[in-house]
PDB file of C-alpha atoms in Angstrom:
ATOM      1  CA  MET A   1     167.162  64.674 143.824  1.00  0.00           C
ATOM      2  CA  ARG A   2     167.309  67.183 146.800  1.00  0.00           C
ATOM      3  CA  ILE A   3     165.005  69.944 148.191  1.00  0.00           C
ATOM      4  CA  ARG A   4     165.735  72.669 150.515  1.00  0.00           C
ATOM      5  CA  THR A   5     164.860  75.900 151.539  1.00  0.00           C
ATOM      6  CA  LEU A   6     166.912  78.462 151.438  1.00  0.00           C
ATOM      7  CA  ALA A   7     165.733  81.316 153.910  1.00  0.00           C
ATOM      8  CA  VAL A   8     166.511  85.033 152.645  1.00  0.00           C
ATOM      9  CA  LEU A   9     165.470  88.478 152.811  1.00  0.00           C
ATOM     10  CA  LEU A  10     163.124  89.079 150.177  1.00  0.00           C
ATOM     11  CA  LEU A  11     163.988  92.113 147.862  1.00  0.00           C
ATOM     12  CA  ALA A  12     161.893  93.974 145.924  1.00  0.00           C
ATOM     13  CA  ALA A  13     162.829  93.032 142.142  1.00  0.00           C
ATOM     14  CA  ALA A  14     164.347  95.588 139.914  1.00  0.00           C
ATOM     15  CA  GLY A  15     163.569  96.142 136.625  1.00  0.00           C
ATOM     16  CA  LEU A  16     160.750  96.502 134.086  1.00  0.00           C
ATOM     17  CA  ILE A  17     160.267  95.565 130.339  1.00  0.00           C
ATOM     18  CA  CYS A  18     163.019  96.730 128.944  1.00  0.00           C
ATOM     19  CA  ALA A  19     165.579  97.708 131.802  1.00  0.00           C
ATOM     20  CA  GLN A  20     169.001  96.004 131.714  1.00  0.00           C
ATOM     21  CA  SER A  21     169.837  94.952 135.395  1.00  0.00           C
ATOM     22  CA  PRO A  22     173.495  95.234 136.144  1.00  0.00           C
ATOM     23  CA  THR A  23     175.345  92.068 135.679  1.00  0.00           C
ATOM     24  CA  ASN A  24     176.792  92.881 139.463  1.00  0.00           C
ATOM     25  CA  THR A  25     173.414  92.156 140.757  1.00  0.00           C
ATOM     26  CA  GLU A  26     172.617  89.583 143.514  1.00  0.00           C
ATOM     27  CA  VAL A  27     169.276  86.833 143.086  1.00  0.00           C
ATOM     28  CA  HIS A  28     167.437  86.006 145.939  1.00  0.00           C
ATOM     29  CA  VAL A  29     165.511  83.010 147.074  1.00  0.00           C
ATOM     30  CA  TRP A  30     162.410  83.326 148.771  1.00  0.00           C
ATOM     31  CA  PRO A  31     159.754  80.276 149.774  1.00  0.00           C
ATOM     32  CA  ALA A  32     156.330  81.266 148.865  1.00  0.00           C
ATOM     33  CA  GLN A  33     153.965  78.465 150.050  1.00  0.00           C
ATOM     34  CA  GLY A  34     153.867  74.438 149.231  1.00  0.00           C
ATOM     35  CA  ASN A  35     156.878  73.580 146.744  1.00  0.00           C
ATOM     36  CA  ILE A  36     156.760  77.000 145.196  1.00  0.00           C
ATOM     37  CA  TYR A  37     159.801  79.273 145.928  1.00  0.00           C
ATOM     38  CA  MET A  38     160.368  82.787 144.589  1.00  0.00           C
ATOM     39  CA  ILE A  39     163.385  84.064 142.651  1.00  0.00           C
ATOM     40  CA  VAL A  40     163.969  88.034 142.722  1.00  0.00           C
ATOM     41  CA  GLY A  41     166.551  90.053 141.115  1.00  0.00           C
ATOM     42  CA  ALA A  42     166.628  88.932 138.342  1.00  0.00           C
ATOM     43  CA  GLY A  43     164.315  91.153 135.812  1.00  0.00           C
ATOM     44  CA  GLY A  44     160.884  89.978 136.343  1.00  0.00           C
ATOM     45  CA  ASN A  45     160.079  88.022 139.131  1.00  0.00           C
ATOM     46  CA  ILE A  46     160.607  83.924 138.607  1.00  0.00           C
ATOM     47  CA  THR A  47     158.444  81.319 140.012  1.00  0.00           C
ATOM     48  CA  VAL A  48     159.794  77.453 140.765  1.00  0.00           C
ATOM     49  CA  GLN A  49     157.899  74.640 141.493  1.00  0.00           C
ATOM     50  CA  ALA A  50     160.260  71.664 142.594  1.00  0.00           C
ATOM     51  CA  GLY A  51     159.457  67.711 143.786  1.00  0.00           C
ATOM     52  CA  LYS A  52     159.936  64.261 142.719  1.00  0.00           C
ATOM     53  CA  ASP A  53     159.287  65.033 139.178  1.00  0.00           C
ATOM     54  CA  GLY A  54     161.836  67.411 138.349  1.00  0.00           C
ATOM     55  CA  VAL A  55     161.899  71.477 138.441  1.00  0.00           C
ATOM     56  CA  LEU A  56     159.155  73.913 136.705  1.00  0.00           C
ATOM     57  CA  VAL A  57     159.640  77.623 136.160  1.00  0.00           C
ATOM     58  CA  VAL A  58     157.465  80.584 135.298  1.00  0.00           C
ATOM     59  CA  ASP A  59     159.753  83.044 133.730  1.00  0.00           C
ATOM     60  CA  THR A  60     163.201  83.350 133.324  1.00  0.00           C
ATOM     61  CA  GLY A  61     164.025  87.266 134.099  1.00  0.00           C
ATOM     62  CA  LEU A  62     166.872  89.245 131.761  1.00  0.00           C
ATOM     63  CA  ALA A  63     168.971  87.322 129.557  1.00  0.00           C
ATOM     64  CA  ASN A  64     172.528  88.419 131.430  1.00  0.00           C
ATOM     65  CA  MET A  65     171.159  87.016 134.806  1.00  0.00           C
ATOM     66  CA  SER A  66     170.856  83.494 133.210  1.00  0.00           C
ATOM     67  CA  ASP A  67     173.774  82.126 135.059  1.00  0.00           C
ATOM     68  CA  LYS A  68     172.523  83.049 138.344  1.00  0.00           C
ATOM     69  CA  VAL A  69     169.529  81.985 138.051  1.00  0.00           C
ATOM     70  CA  LEU A  70     170.221  78.798 137.680  1.00  0.00           C
ATOM     71  CA  ALA A  71     172.745  78.843 140.268  1.00  0.00           C
ATOM     72  CA  ALA A  72     169.521  79.880 142.581  1.00  0.00           C
ATOM     73  CA  ILE A  73     167.228  77.380 141.263  1.00  0.00           C
ATOM     74  CA  LYS A  74     169.573  74.522 142.055  1.00  0.00           C
ATOM     75  CA  THR A  75     169.535  75.856 146.026  1.00  0.00           C
ATOM     76  CA  ILE A  76     165.937  75.126 145.610  1.00  0.00           C
ATOM     77  CA  SER A  77     166.666  71.603 143.867  1.00  0.00           C
ATOM     78  CA  THR A  78     169.076  69.962 142.142  1.00  0.00           C
ATOM     79  CA  GLY A  79     166.478  67.750 139.833  1.00  0.00           C
ATOM     80  CA  PRO A  80     165.916  68.351 136.232  1.00  0.00           C
ATOM     81  CA  ILE A  81     164.211  71.711 134.815  1.00  0.00           C
ATOM     82  CA  ARG A  82     161.254  70.045 132.647  1.00  0.00           C
ATOM     83  CA  TYR A  83     159.208  73.179 132.052  1.00  0.00           C
ATOM     84  CA  ILE A  84     159.477  76.732 131.437  1.00  0.00           C
ATOM     85  CA  ILE A  85     156.218  78.573 131.509  1.00  0.00           C
ATOM     86  CA  ASN A  86     156.522  82.314 129.993  1.00  0.00           C
ATOM     87  CA  THR A  87     153.241  84.506 131.327  1.00  0.00           C
ATOM     88  CA  HIS A  88     153.895  86.866 128.028  1.00  0.00           C
ATOM     89  CA  TYR A  89     156.698  88.251 125.771  1.00  0.00           C
ATOM     90  CA  HIS A  90     158.980  90.973 127.322  1.00  0.00           C
ATOM     91  CA  ALA A  91     162.580  90.510 127.867  1.00  0.00           C
ATOM     92  CA  ASP A  92     162.957  90.770 131.303  1.00  0.00           C
ATOM     93  CA  HIS A  93     160.623  87.515 131.803  1.00  0.00           C
ATOM     94  CA  THR A  94     161.803  85.565 128.303  1.00  0.00           C
ATOM     95  CA  GLY A  95     165.273  86.749 128.307  1.00  0.00           C
ATOM     96  CA  GLY A  96     166.756  83.795 130.201  1.00  0.00           C
ATOM     97  CA  ASN A  97     164.482  81.094 127.751  1.00  0.00           C
ATOM     98  CA  GLU A  98     167.377  79.813 125.861  1.00  0.00           C
ATOM     99  CA  LYS A  99     170.121  79.413 128.504  1.00  0.00           C
ATOM    100  CA  ILE A 100     167.551  78.111 130.951  1.00  0.00           C
ATOM    101  CA  ARG A 101     166.097  75.488 128.260  1.00  0.00           C
ATOM    102  CA  LEU A 102     169.385  74.239 127.489  1.00  0.00           C
ATOM    103  CA  ALA A 103     170.140  73.277 131.311  1.00  0.00           C
ATOM    104  CA  GLY A 104     166.984  71.432 131.366  1.00  0.00           C
ATOM    105  CA  SER A 105     165.429  68.300 129.433  1.00  0.00           C
ATOM    106  CA  THR A 106     161.983  67.302 128.336  1.00  0.00           C
ATOM    107  CA  ILE A 107     159.940  64.322 129.193  1.00  0.00           C
ATOM    108  CA  VAL A 108     159.445  62.341 126.397  1.00  0.00           C
ATOM    109  CA  GLY A 109     158.234  58.510 126.114  1.00  0.00           C
ATOM    110  CA  GLY A 110     156.933  56.091 123.590  1.00  0.00           C
ATOM    111  CA  ASN A 111     158.917  56.127 119.790  1.00  0.00           C
ATOM    112  CA  VAL A 112     159.699  59.535 120.506  1.00  0.00           C
ATOM    113  CA  ALA A 113     162.679  59.111 122.246  1.00  0.00           C
ATOM    114  CA  GLY A 114     163.900  56.403 119.891  1.00  0.00           C
ATOM    115  CA  ASP A 115     162.766  58.121 116.599  1.00  0.00           C
ATOM    116  CA  ILE A 116     164.149  61.816 117.395  1.00  0.00           C
ATOM    117  CA  LYS A 117     167.694  62.133 118.653  1.00  0.00           C
ATOM    118  CA  ASP A 118     167.100  65.299 120.266  1.00  0.00           C
ATOM    119  CA  ALA A 119     163.600  65.023 121.609  1.00  0.00           C
ATOM    120  CA  GLY A 120     164.800  65.146 125.052  1.00  0.00           C
ATOM    121  CA  GLU A 121     167.194  68.381 124.731  1.00  0.00           C
ATOM    122  CA  GLY A 122     166.344  71.069 126.917  1.00  0.00           C
ATOM    123  CA  ALA A 123     163.244  71.699 129.066  1.00  0.00           C
ATOM    124  CA  ALA A 124     159.943  72.561 127.001  1.00  0.00           C
ATOM    125  CA  ILE A 125     158.627  76.021 126.742  1.00  0.00           C
ATOM    126  CA  LEU A 126     154.898  76.754 127.316  1.00  0.00           C
ATOM    127  CA  SER A 127     152.989  80.026 126.602  1.00  0.00           C
ATOM    128  CA  HIS A 128     149.802  81.273 124.714  1.00  0.00           C
ATOM    129  CA  ILE A 129     150.748  81.332 120.797  1.00  0.00           C
ATOM    130  CA  ASN A 130     150.738  85.159 121.219  1.00  0.00           C
ATOM    131  CA  VAL A 131     153.788  84.795 123.052  1.00  0.00           C
ATOM    132  CA  LEU A 132     155.319  82.817 120.147  1.00  0.00           C
ATOM    133  CA  ASN A 133     154.278  85.252 117.644  1.00  0.00           C
ATOM    134  CA  ARG A 134     155.623  88.386 119.220  1.00  0.00           C
ATOM    135  CA  MET A 135     158.974  86.489 119.994  1.00  0.00           C
ATOM    136  CA  SER A 136     159.005  85.090 116.480  1.00  0.00           C
ATOM    137  CA  ALA A 137     157.646  88.082 114.211  1.00  0.00           C
ATOM    138  CA  PRO A 138     155.526  85.682 111.827  1.00  0.00           C
ATOM    139  CA  THR A 139     154.772  88.254 109.647  1.00  0.00           C
ATOM    140  CA  GLY A 140     158.460  87.954 107.983  1.00  0.00           C
ATOM    141  CA  THR A 141     160.038  91.299 109.686  1.00  0.00           C
ATOM    142  CA  GLU A 142     163.542  90.439 112.124  1.00  0.00           C
ATOM    143  CA  PRO A 143     162.549  88.641 115.034  1.00  0.00           C
ATOM    144  CA  PRO A 144     162.667  90.503 118.273  1.00  0.00           C
ATOM    145  CA  SER A 145     164.241  87.553 120.354  1.00  0.00           C
ATOM    146  CA  PRO A 146     166.589  84.571 119.494  1.00  0.00           C
ATOM    147  CA  ASP A 147     164.705  81.119 118.244  1.00  0.00           C
ATOM    148  CA  GLY A 148     166.653  79.577 120.921  1.00  0.00           C
ATOM    149  CA  GLY A 149     164.187  81.105 123.619  1.00  0.00           C
ATOM    150  CA  TRP A 150     160.567  80.603 121.630  1.00  0.00           C
ATOM    151  CA  PRO A 151     158.049  78.709 123.268  1.00  0.00           C
ATOM    152  CA  THR A 152     158.396  74.958 121.994  1.00  0.00           C
ATOM    153  CA  SER A 153     154.448  74.513 122.971  1.00  0.00           C
ATOM    154  CA  THR A 154     151.504  76.582 122.799  1.00  0.00           C
ATOM    155  CA  PHE A 155     148.122  76.781 123.110  1.00  0.00           C
ATOM    156  CA  LEU A 156     145.332  78.783 121.266  1.00  0.00           C
ATOM    157  CA  SER A 157     141.952  78.676 124.265  1.00  0.00           C
ATOM    158  CA  ASP A 158     141.998  80.697 127.395  1.00  0.00           C
ATOM    159  CA  GLN A 159     143.311  77.742 129.750  1.00  0.00           C
ATOM    160  CA  LYS A 160     146.007  74.590 129.269  1.00  0.00           C
ATOM    161  CA  LYS A 161     145.909  72.380 132.546  1.00  0.00           C
ATOM    162  CA  LEU A 162     149.099  70.545 133.568  1.00  0.00           C
ATOM    163  CA  TYR A 163     149.999  67.866 136.228  1.00  0.00           C
ATOM    164  CA  PHE A 164     153.459  67.969 137.360  1.00  0.00           C
ATOM    165  CA  ASN A 165     155.516  67.135 140.801  1.00  0.00           C
ATOM    166  CA  GLY A 166     151.561  66.028 142.490  1.00  0.00           C
ATOM    167  CA  GLU A 167     149.822  69.256 141.678  1.00  0.00           C
ATOM    168  CA  GLY A 168     147.886  70.417 139.308  1.00  0.00           C
ATOM    169  CA  ILE A 169     148.727  73.274 137.376  1.00  0.00           C
ATOM    170  CA  ASP A 170     145.919  75.972 135.339  1.00  0.00           C
ATOM    171  CA  ILE A 171     147.706  78.209 133.262  1.00  0.00           C
ATOM    172  CA  LEU A 172     144.933  80.941 132.195  1.00  0.00           C
ATOM    173  CA  HIS A 173     145.537  83.248 129.431  1.00  0.00           C
ATOM    174  CA  LEU A 174     144.014  86.769 130.000  1.00  0.00           C
ATOM    175  CA  ALA A 175     143.018  88.369 127.006  1.00  0.00           C
ATOM    176  CA  ALA A 176     144.083  92.332 126.414  1.00  0.00           C
ATOM    177  CA  ALA A 177     145.448  92.596 129.984  1.00  0.00           C
ATOM    178  CA  HIS A 178     149.558  93.709 129.854  1.00  0.00           C
ATOM    179  CA  THR A 179     149.442  92.518 126.495  1.00  0.00           C
ATOM    180  CA  ASP A 180     147.467  90.352 124.284  1.00  0.00           C
ATOM    181  CA  GLY A 181     149.358  86.687 125.194  1.00  0.00           C
ATOM    182  CA  ASP A 182     149.141  87.262 129.052  1.00  0.00           C
ATOM    183  CA  SER A 183     148.768  84.369 131.052  1.00  0.00           C
ATOM    184  CA  ILE A 184     148.807  83.568 134.949  1.00  0.00           C
ATOM    185  CA  VAL A 185     149.748  80.407 136.880  1.00  0.00           C
ATOM    186  CA  PHE A 186     147.521  78.721 139.440  1.00  0.00           C
ATOM    187  CA  PHE A 187     149.260  76.080 141.298  1.00  0.00           C
ATOM    188  CA  ARG A 188     146.185  74.531 143.166  1.00  0.00           C
ATOM    189  CA  ARG A 189     148.136  72.444 145.642  1.00  0.00           C
ATOM    190  CA  SER A 190     150.287  74.883 146.871  1.00  0.00           C
ATOM    191  CA  ASP A 191     147.617  77.341 146.453  1.00  0.00           C
ATOM    192  CA  VAL A 192     149.903  79.868 144.871  1.00  0.00           C
ATOM    193  CA  ILE A 193     149.688  82.207 141.780  1.00  0.00           C
ATOM    194  CA  SER A 194     151.645  83.530 139.608  1.00  0.00           C
ATOM    195  CA  THR A 195     150.563  86.742 137.528  1.00  0.00           C
ATOM    196  CA  GLY A 196     153.408  88.104 135.527  1.00  0.00           C
ATOM    197  CA  ASP A 197     152.997  91.373 134.835  1.00  0.00           C
ATOM    198  CA  ILE A 198     149.508  91.918 135.092  1.00  0.00           C
ATOM    199  CA  PHE A 199     150.036  92.533 139.019  1.00  0.00           C
ATOM    200  CA  THR A 200     153.142  94.217 140.422  1.00  0.00           C
ATOM    201  CA  THR A 201     153.732  95.857 143.462  1.00  0.00           C
ATOM    202  CA  THR A 202     156.013  97.999 142.505  1.00  0.00           C
ATOM    203  CA  ASN A 203     154.290 100.450 139.712  1.00  0.00           C
ATOM    204  CA  TYR A 204     151.093 101.320 138.174  1.00  0.00           C
ATOM    205  CA  PRO A 205     149.758  98.728 135.927  1.00  0.00           C
ATOM    206  CA  ILE A 206     151.709  98.402 132.658  1.00  0.00           C
ATOM    207  CA  ILE A 207     149.659  98.689 129.595  1.00  0.00           C
ATOM    208  CA  ASP A 208     151.240  97.823 126.415  1.00  0.00           C
ATOM    209  CA  LEU A 209     148.799  99.252 124.276  1.00  0.00           C
ATOM    210  CA  ALA A 210     150.955  98.291 120.404  1.00  0.00           C
ATOM    211  CA  ALA A 211     151.368  94.746 122.087  1.00  0.00           C
ATOM    212  CA  GLY A 212     147.196  94.577 122.926  1.00  0.00           C
ATOM    213  CA  GLY A 213     146.523  95.717 126.375  1.00  0.00           C
ATOM    214  CA  SER A 214     144.285  97.657 127.263  1.00  0.00           C
ATOM    215  CA  ILE A 215     142.857  99.094 131.060  1.00  0.00           C
ATOM    216  CA  GLN A 216     139.514  97.339 130.787  1.00  0.00           C
ATOM    217  CA  GLY A 217     141.473  93.570 129.871  1.00  0.00           C
ATOM    218  CA  THR A 218     144.066  94.715 133.181  1.00  0.00           C
ATOM    219  CA  ILE A 219     141.153  94.745 135.415  1.00  0.00           C
ATOM    220  CA  ASP A 220     139.208  92.111 133.995  1.00  0.00           C
ATOM    221  CA  ALA A 221     142.172  90.098 134.992  1.00  0.00           C
ATOM    222  CA  LEU A 222     142.716  91.433 138.063  1.00  0.00           C
ATOM    223  CA  GLN A 223     139.434  90.684 138.934  1.00  0.00           C
ATOM    224  CA  LYS A 224     139.840  87.132 137.436  1.00  0.00           C
ATOM    225  CA  ILE A 225     143.075  86.838 140.172  1.00  0.00           C
ATOM    226  CA  ALA A 226     141.146  88.154 143.229  1.00  0.00           C
ATOM    227  CA  ASP A 227     138.181  85.391 142.235  1.00  0.00           C
ATOM    228  CA  LEU A 228     140.634  83.050 142.519  1.00  0.00           C
ATOM    229  CA  ILE A 229     142.167  83.717 145.534  1.00  0.00           C
ATOM    230  CA  ILE A 230     140.459  82.388 149.009  1.00  0.00           C
ATOM    231  CA  PRO A 231     142.235  84.099 152.189  1.00  0.00           C
ATOM    232  CA  VAL A 232     142.291  82.603 155.992  1.00  0.00           C
ATOM    233  CA  TYR A 233     140.948  85.105 157.287  1.00  0.00           C
ATOM    234  CA  GLY A 234     139.466  88.786 156.600  1.00  0.00           C
ATOM    235  CA  GLN A 235     142.223  89.549 153.281  1.00  0.00           C
ATOM    236  CA  GLU A 236     145.148  87.635 154.739  1.00  0.00           C
ATOM    237  CA  GLY A 237     147.127  84.853 154.448  1.00  0.00           C
ATOM    238  CA  GLY A 238     145.575  81.967 152.384  1.00  0.00           C
ATOM    239  CA  THR A 239     146.521  81.866 148.373  1.00  0.00           C
ATOM    240  CA  MET A 240     149.677  83.666 148.079  1.00  0.00           C
ATOM    241  CA  VAL A 241     150.169  85.529 145.163  1.00  0.00           C
ATOM    242  CA  ILE A 242     153.923  86.066 143.370  1.00  0.00           C
ATOM    243  CA  PRO A 243     153.478  89.161 140.738  1.00  0.00           C
ATOM    244  CA  GLY A 244     155.498  89.861 138.201  1.00  0.00           C
ATOM    245  CA  HIS A 245     157.625  92.494 139.727  1.00  0.00           C
ATOM    246  CA  GLY A 246     157.296  93.066 143.998  1.00  0.00           C
ATOM    247  CA  ARG A 247     156.953  91.256 147.163  1.00  0.00           C
ATOM    248  CA  LEU A 248     154.938  88.625 147.834  1.00  0.00           C
ATOM    249  CA  CYS A 249     151.368  89.373 148.019  1.00  0.00           C
ATOM    250  CA  ASP A 250     147.847  88.086 149.167  1.00  0.00           C
ATOM    251  CA  PHE A 251     144.637  89.029 148.674  1.00  0.00           C
ATOM    252  CA  GLY A 252     143.988  92.518 150.215  1.00  0.00           C
ATOM    253  CA  ASP A 253     147.441  93.319 148.072  1.00  0.00           C
ATOM    254  CA  VAL A 254     145.003  92.240 144.568  1.00  0.00           C
ATOM    255  CA  LEU A 255     142.046  94.018 146.120  1.00  0.00           C
ATOM    256  CA  ASN A 256     143.952  97.191 146.490  1.00  0.00           C
ATOM    257  CA  PHE A 257     145.862  97.664 143.326  1.00  0.00           C
ATOM    258  CA  ARG A 258     142.528  96.224 141.182  1.00  0.00           C
ATOM    259  CA  GLU A 259     140.246  99.206 143.103  1.00  0.00           C
ATOM    260  CA  MET A 260     143.341 101.830 142.554  1.00  0.00           C
ATOM    261  CA  THR A 261     143.094 100.386 139.092  1.00  0.00           C
ATOM    262  CA  ILE A 262     139.259 101.016 138.517  1.00  0.00           C
ATOM    263  CA  ILE A 263     139.088 104.100 140.546  1.00  0.00           C
ATOM    264  CA  VAL A 264     142.081 105.798 138.128  1.00  0.00           C
ATOM    265  CA  ARG A 265     140.024 104.325 135.054  1.00  0.00           C
ATOM    266  CA  ASP A 266     136.810 105.937 136.429  1.00  0.00           C
ATOM    267  CA  ARG A 267     138.231 109.222 136.709  1.00  0.00           C
ATOM    268  CA  VAL A 268     139.661 109.409 133.311  1.00  0.00           C
ATOM    269  CA  GLN A 269     136.710 107.835 131.786  1.00  0.00           C
ATOM    270  CA  ASP A 270     134.569 110.888 133.532  1.00  0.00           C
ATOM    271  CA  MET A 271     137.688 113.579 132.118  1.00  0.00           C
ATOM    272  CA  ILE A 272     137.513 112.287 128.676  1.00  0.00           C
ATOM    273  CA  LYS A 273     133.269 112.213 129.156  1.00  0.00           C
ATOM    274  CA  HIS A 274     133.886 116.600 130.000  1.00  0.00           C
ATOM    275  CA  GLY A 275     136.192 116.782 126.537  1.00  0.00           C
ATOM    276  CA  MET A 276     139.442 117.077 127.903  1.00  0.00           C
ATOM    277  CA  THR A 277     142.894 116.885 125.966  1.00  0.00           C
ATOM    278  CA  LEU A 278     145.403 114.211 127.116  1.00  0.00           C
ATOM    279  CA  GLU A 279     147.553 116.927 128.147  1.00  0.00           C
ATOM    280  CA  GLN A 280     144.885 118.376 130.318  1.00  0.00           C
ATOM    281  CA  VAL A 281     143.930 114.772 131.636  1.00  0.00           C
ATOM    282  CA  LYS A 282     147.548 114.444 132.986  1.00  0.00           C
ATOM    283  CA  ALA A 283     147.625 118.092 134.563  1.00  0.00           C
ATOM    284  CA  ALA A 284     144.753 117.548 136.522  1.00  0.00           C
ATOM    285  CA  ARG A 285     146.780 114.446 138.501  1.00  0.00           C
ATOM    286  CA  PRO A 286     143.845 111.658 138.523  1.00  0.00           C
ATOM    287  CA  THR A 287     146.619 109.406 140.328  1.00  0.00           C
ATOM    288  CA  GLN A 288     147.493 111.454 142.949  1.00  0.00           C
ATOM    289  CA  ASP A 289     146.405 109.996 145.962  1.00  0.00           C
ATOM    290  CA  TYR A 290     148.043 106.717 144.632  1.00  0.00           C
ATOM    291  CA  ASP A 291     151.347 108.607 143.479  1.00  0.00           C
ATOM    292  CA  PRO A 292     153.389 107.493 146.537  1.00  0.00           C
ATOM    293  CA  LEU A 293     152.590 103.671 146.341  1.00  0.00           C
ATOM    294  CA  TYR A 294     152.648 103.513 142.607  1.00  0.00           C
ATOM    295  CA  GLY A 295     154.160 106.563 141.024  1.00  0.00           C
ATOM    296  CA  SER A 296     157.243 107.220 139.322  1.00  0.00           C
ATOM    297  CA  THR A 297     159.035 110.461 136.984  1.00  0.00           C
ATOM    298  CA  THR A 298     161.653 108.688 136.438  1.00  0.00           C
ATOM    299  CA  GLY A 299     161.955 104.745 134.291  1.00  0.00           C
ATOM    300  CA  PHE A 300     160.745 103.300 131.788  1.00  0.00           C
ATOM    301  CA  TRP A 301     156.963 103.442 133.190  1.00  0.00           C
ATOM    302  CA  THR A 302     155.885 106.949 134.510  1.00  0.00           C
ATOM    303  CA  THR A 303     152.967 107.697 135.916  1.00  0.00           C
ATOM    304  CA  ASP A 304     152.667 110.317 132.906  1.00  0.00           C
ATOM    305  CA  LYS A 305     153.024 107.043 130.630  1.00  0.00           C
ATOM    306  CA  PHE A 306     150.337 105.217 132.785  1.00  0.00           C
ATOM    307  CA  VAL A 307     147.531 108.101 132.237  1.00  0.00           C
ATOM    308  CA  GLU A 308     148.392 108.044 128.734  1.00  0.00           C
ATOM    309  CA  ALA A 309     148.282 104.294 128.146  1.00  0.00           C
ATOM    310  CA  VAL A 310     144.396 104.491 130.299  1.00  0.00           C
ATOM    311  CA  TYR A 311     143.655 107.401 127.765  1.00  0.00           C
ATOM    312  CA  LYS A 312     144.139 105.895 124.627  1.00  0.00           C
ATOM    313  CA  SER A 313     142.847 102.675 125.797  1.00  0.00           C
ATOM    314  CA  LEU A 314     139.624 104.167 126.776  1.00  0.00           C
ATOM    315  CA  LYS A 315     139.924 106.386 123.669  1.00  0.00           C
ATOM    316  CA  GLY A 316     140.492 103.293 121.535  1.00  0.00           C
ATOM    317  CA  GLN A 317     143.751 104.502 120.182  1.00  0.00           C
ATOM    318  CA  LYS A 318     147.372 103.078 120.670  1.00  0.00           C
TER     319      LYS A 318
END
């Protein structure tokens, strides 16, 4: 197996939860730190860990970008894809699950390899149980995702541990944040955290109320991410952070995003205490000073939708 670094310009990842990227979009590989790489341009950001044991992938991007994602992974390592970890269930992070899983192989041993003919076929897909629940629609309704991309291994607690490529990996479930199934992935030796859509640099926090997300859960999750980071000097360097969308980050970026979220939460909470309606809160523009950085009037996740999500979350509405 060969591992090499492809040094390219880092471009911002395009698309939000349900946005579809055109098939002519190019993906790019960016070295993060240690043996961790970041693939951008395929929908949500993708994290790749590569080493002697093979390849581990965090999220898989949009379905129509799978071939380009696989080609990008091969520029990092020609080893087998062993694991896929999903940070949540949205299609811009799980759409490539099926095709990328089939390109890999699961590590099996003992009697399993002989007793189950296809035991090693395809990479294992790991996630919190709530991700499987939302992808598979266990209530009997039509499942929103093809079953070939569903997680093959889930966990119920708030943590799952994995050791792969000489590195301890913590998968931490952070409840009621972006959704009810969000996990962050902490690569302990490389000192890199993959956050999924709990943290982004391209927009305000995406709070999926219908899927169990909340403003307070988002703030708590951002605090947990900040607590795990150790910078080298001040707020710079040290632990690197791969967001769900956007550029490679460090401690300062996470702190700024967390503080913005807290300030907007507090402003909206105060307006609610003064009896303001949703339309009045929107008109008051509680995000105004942050709009140049995170605001949008078009696309899937606009500033108005963020303010509405904060308002409804604080009011206990969906």
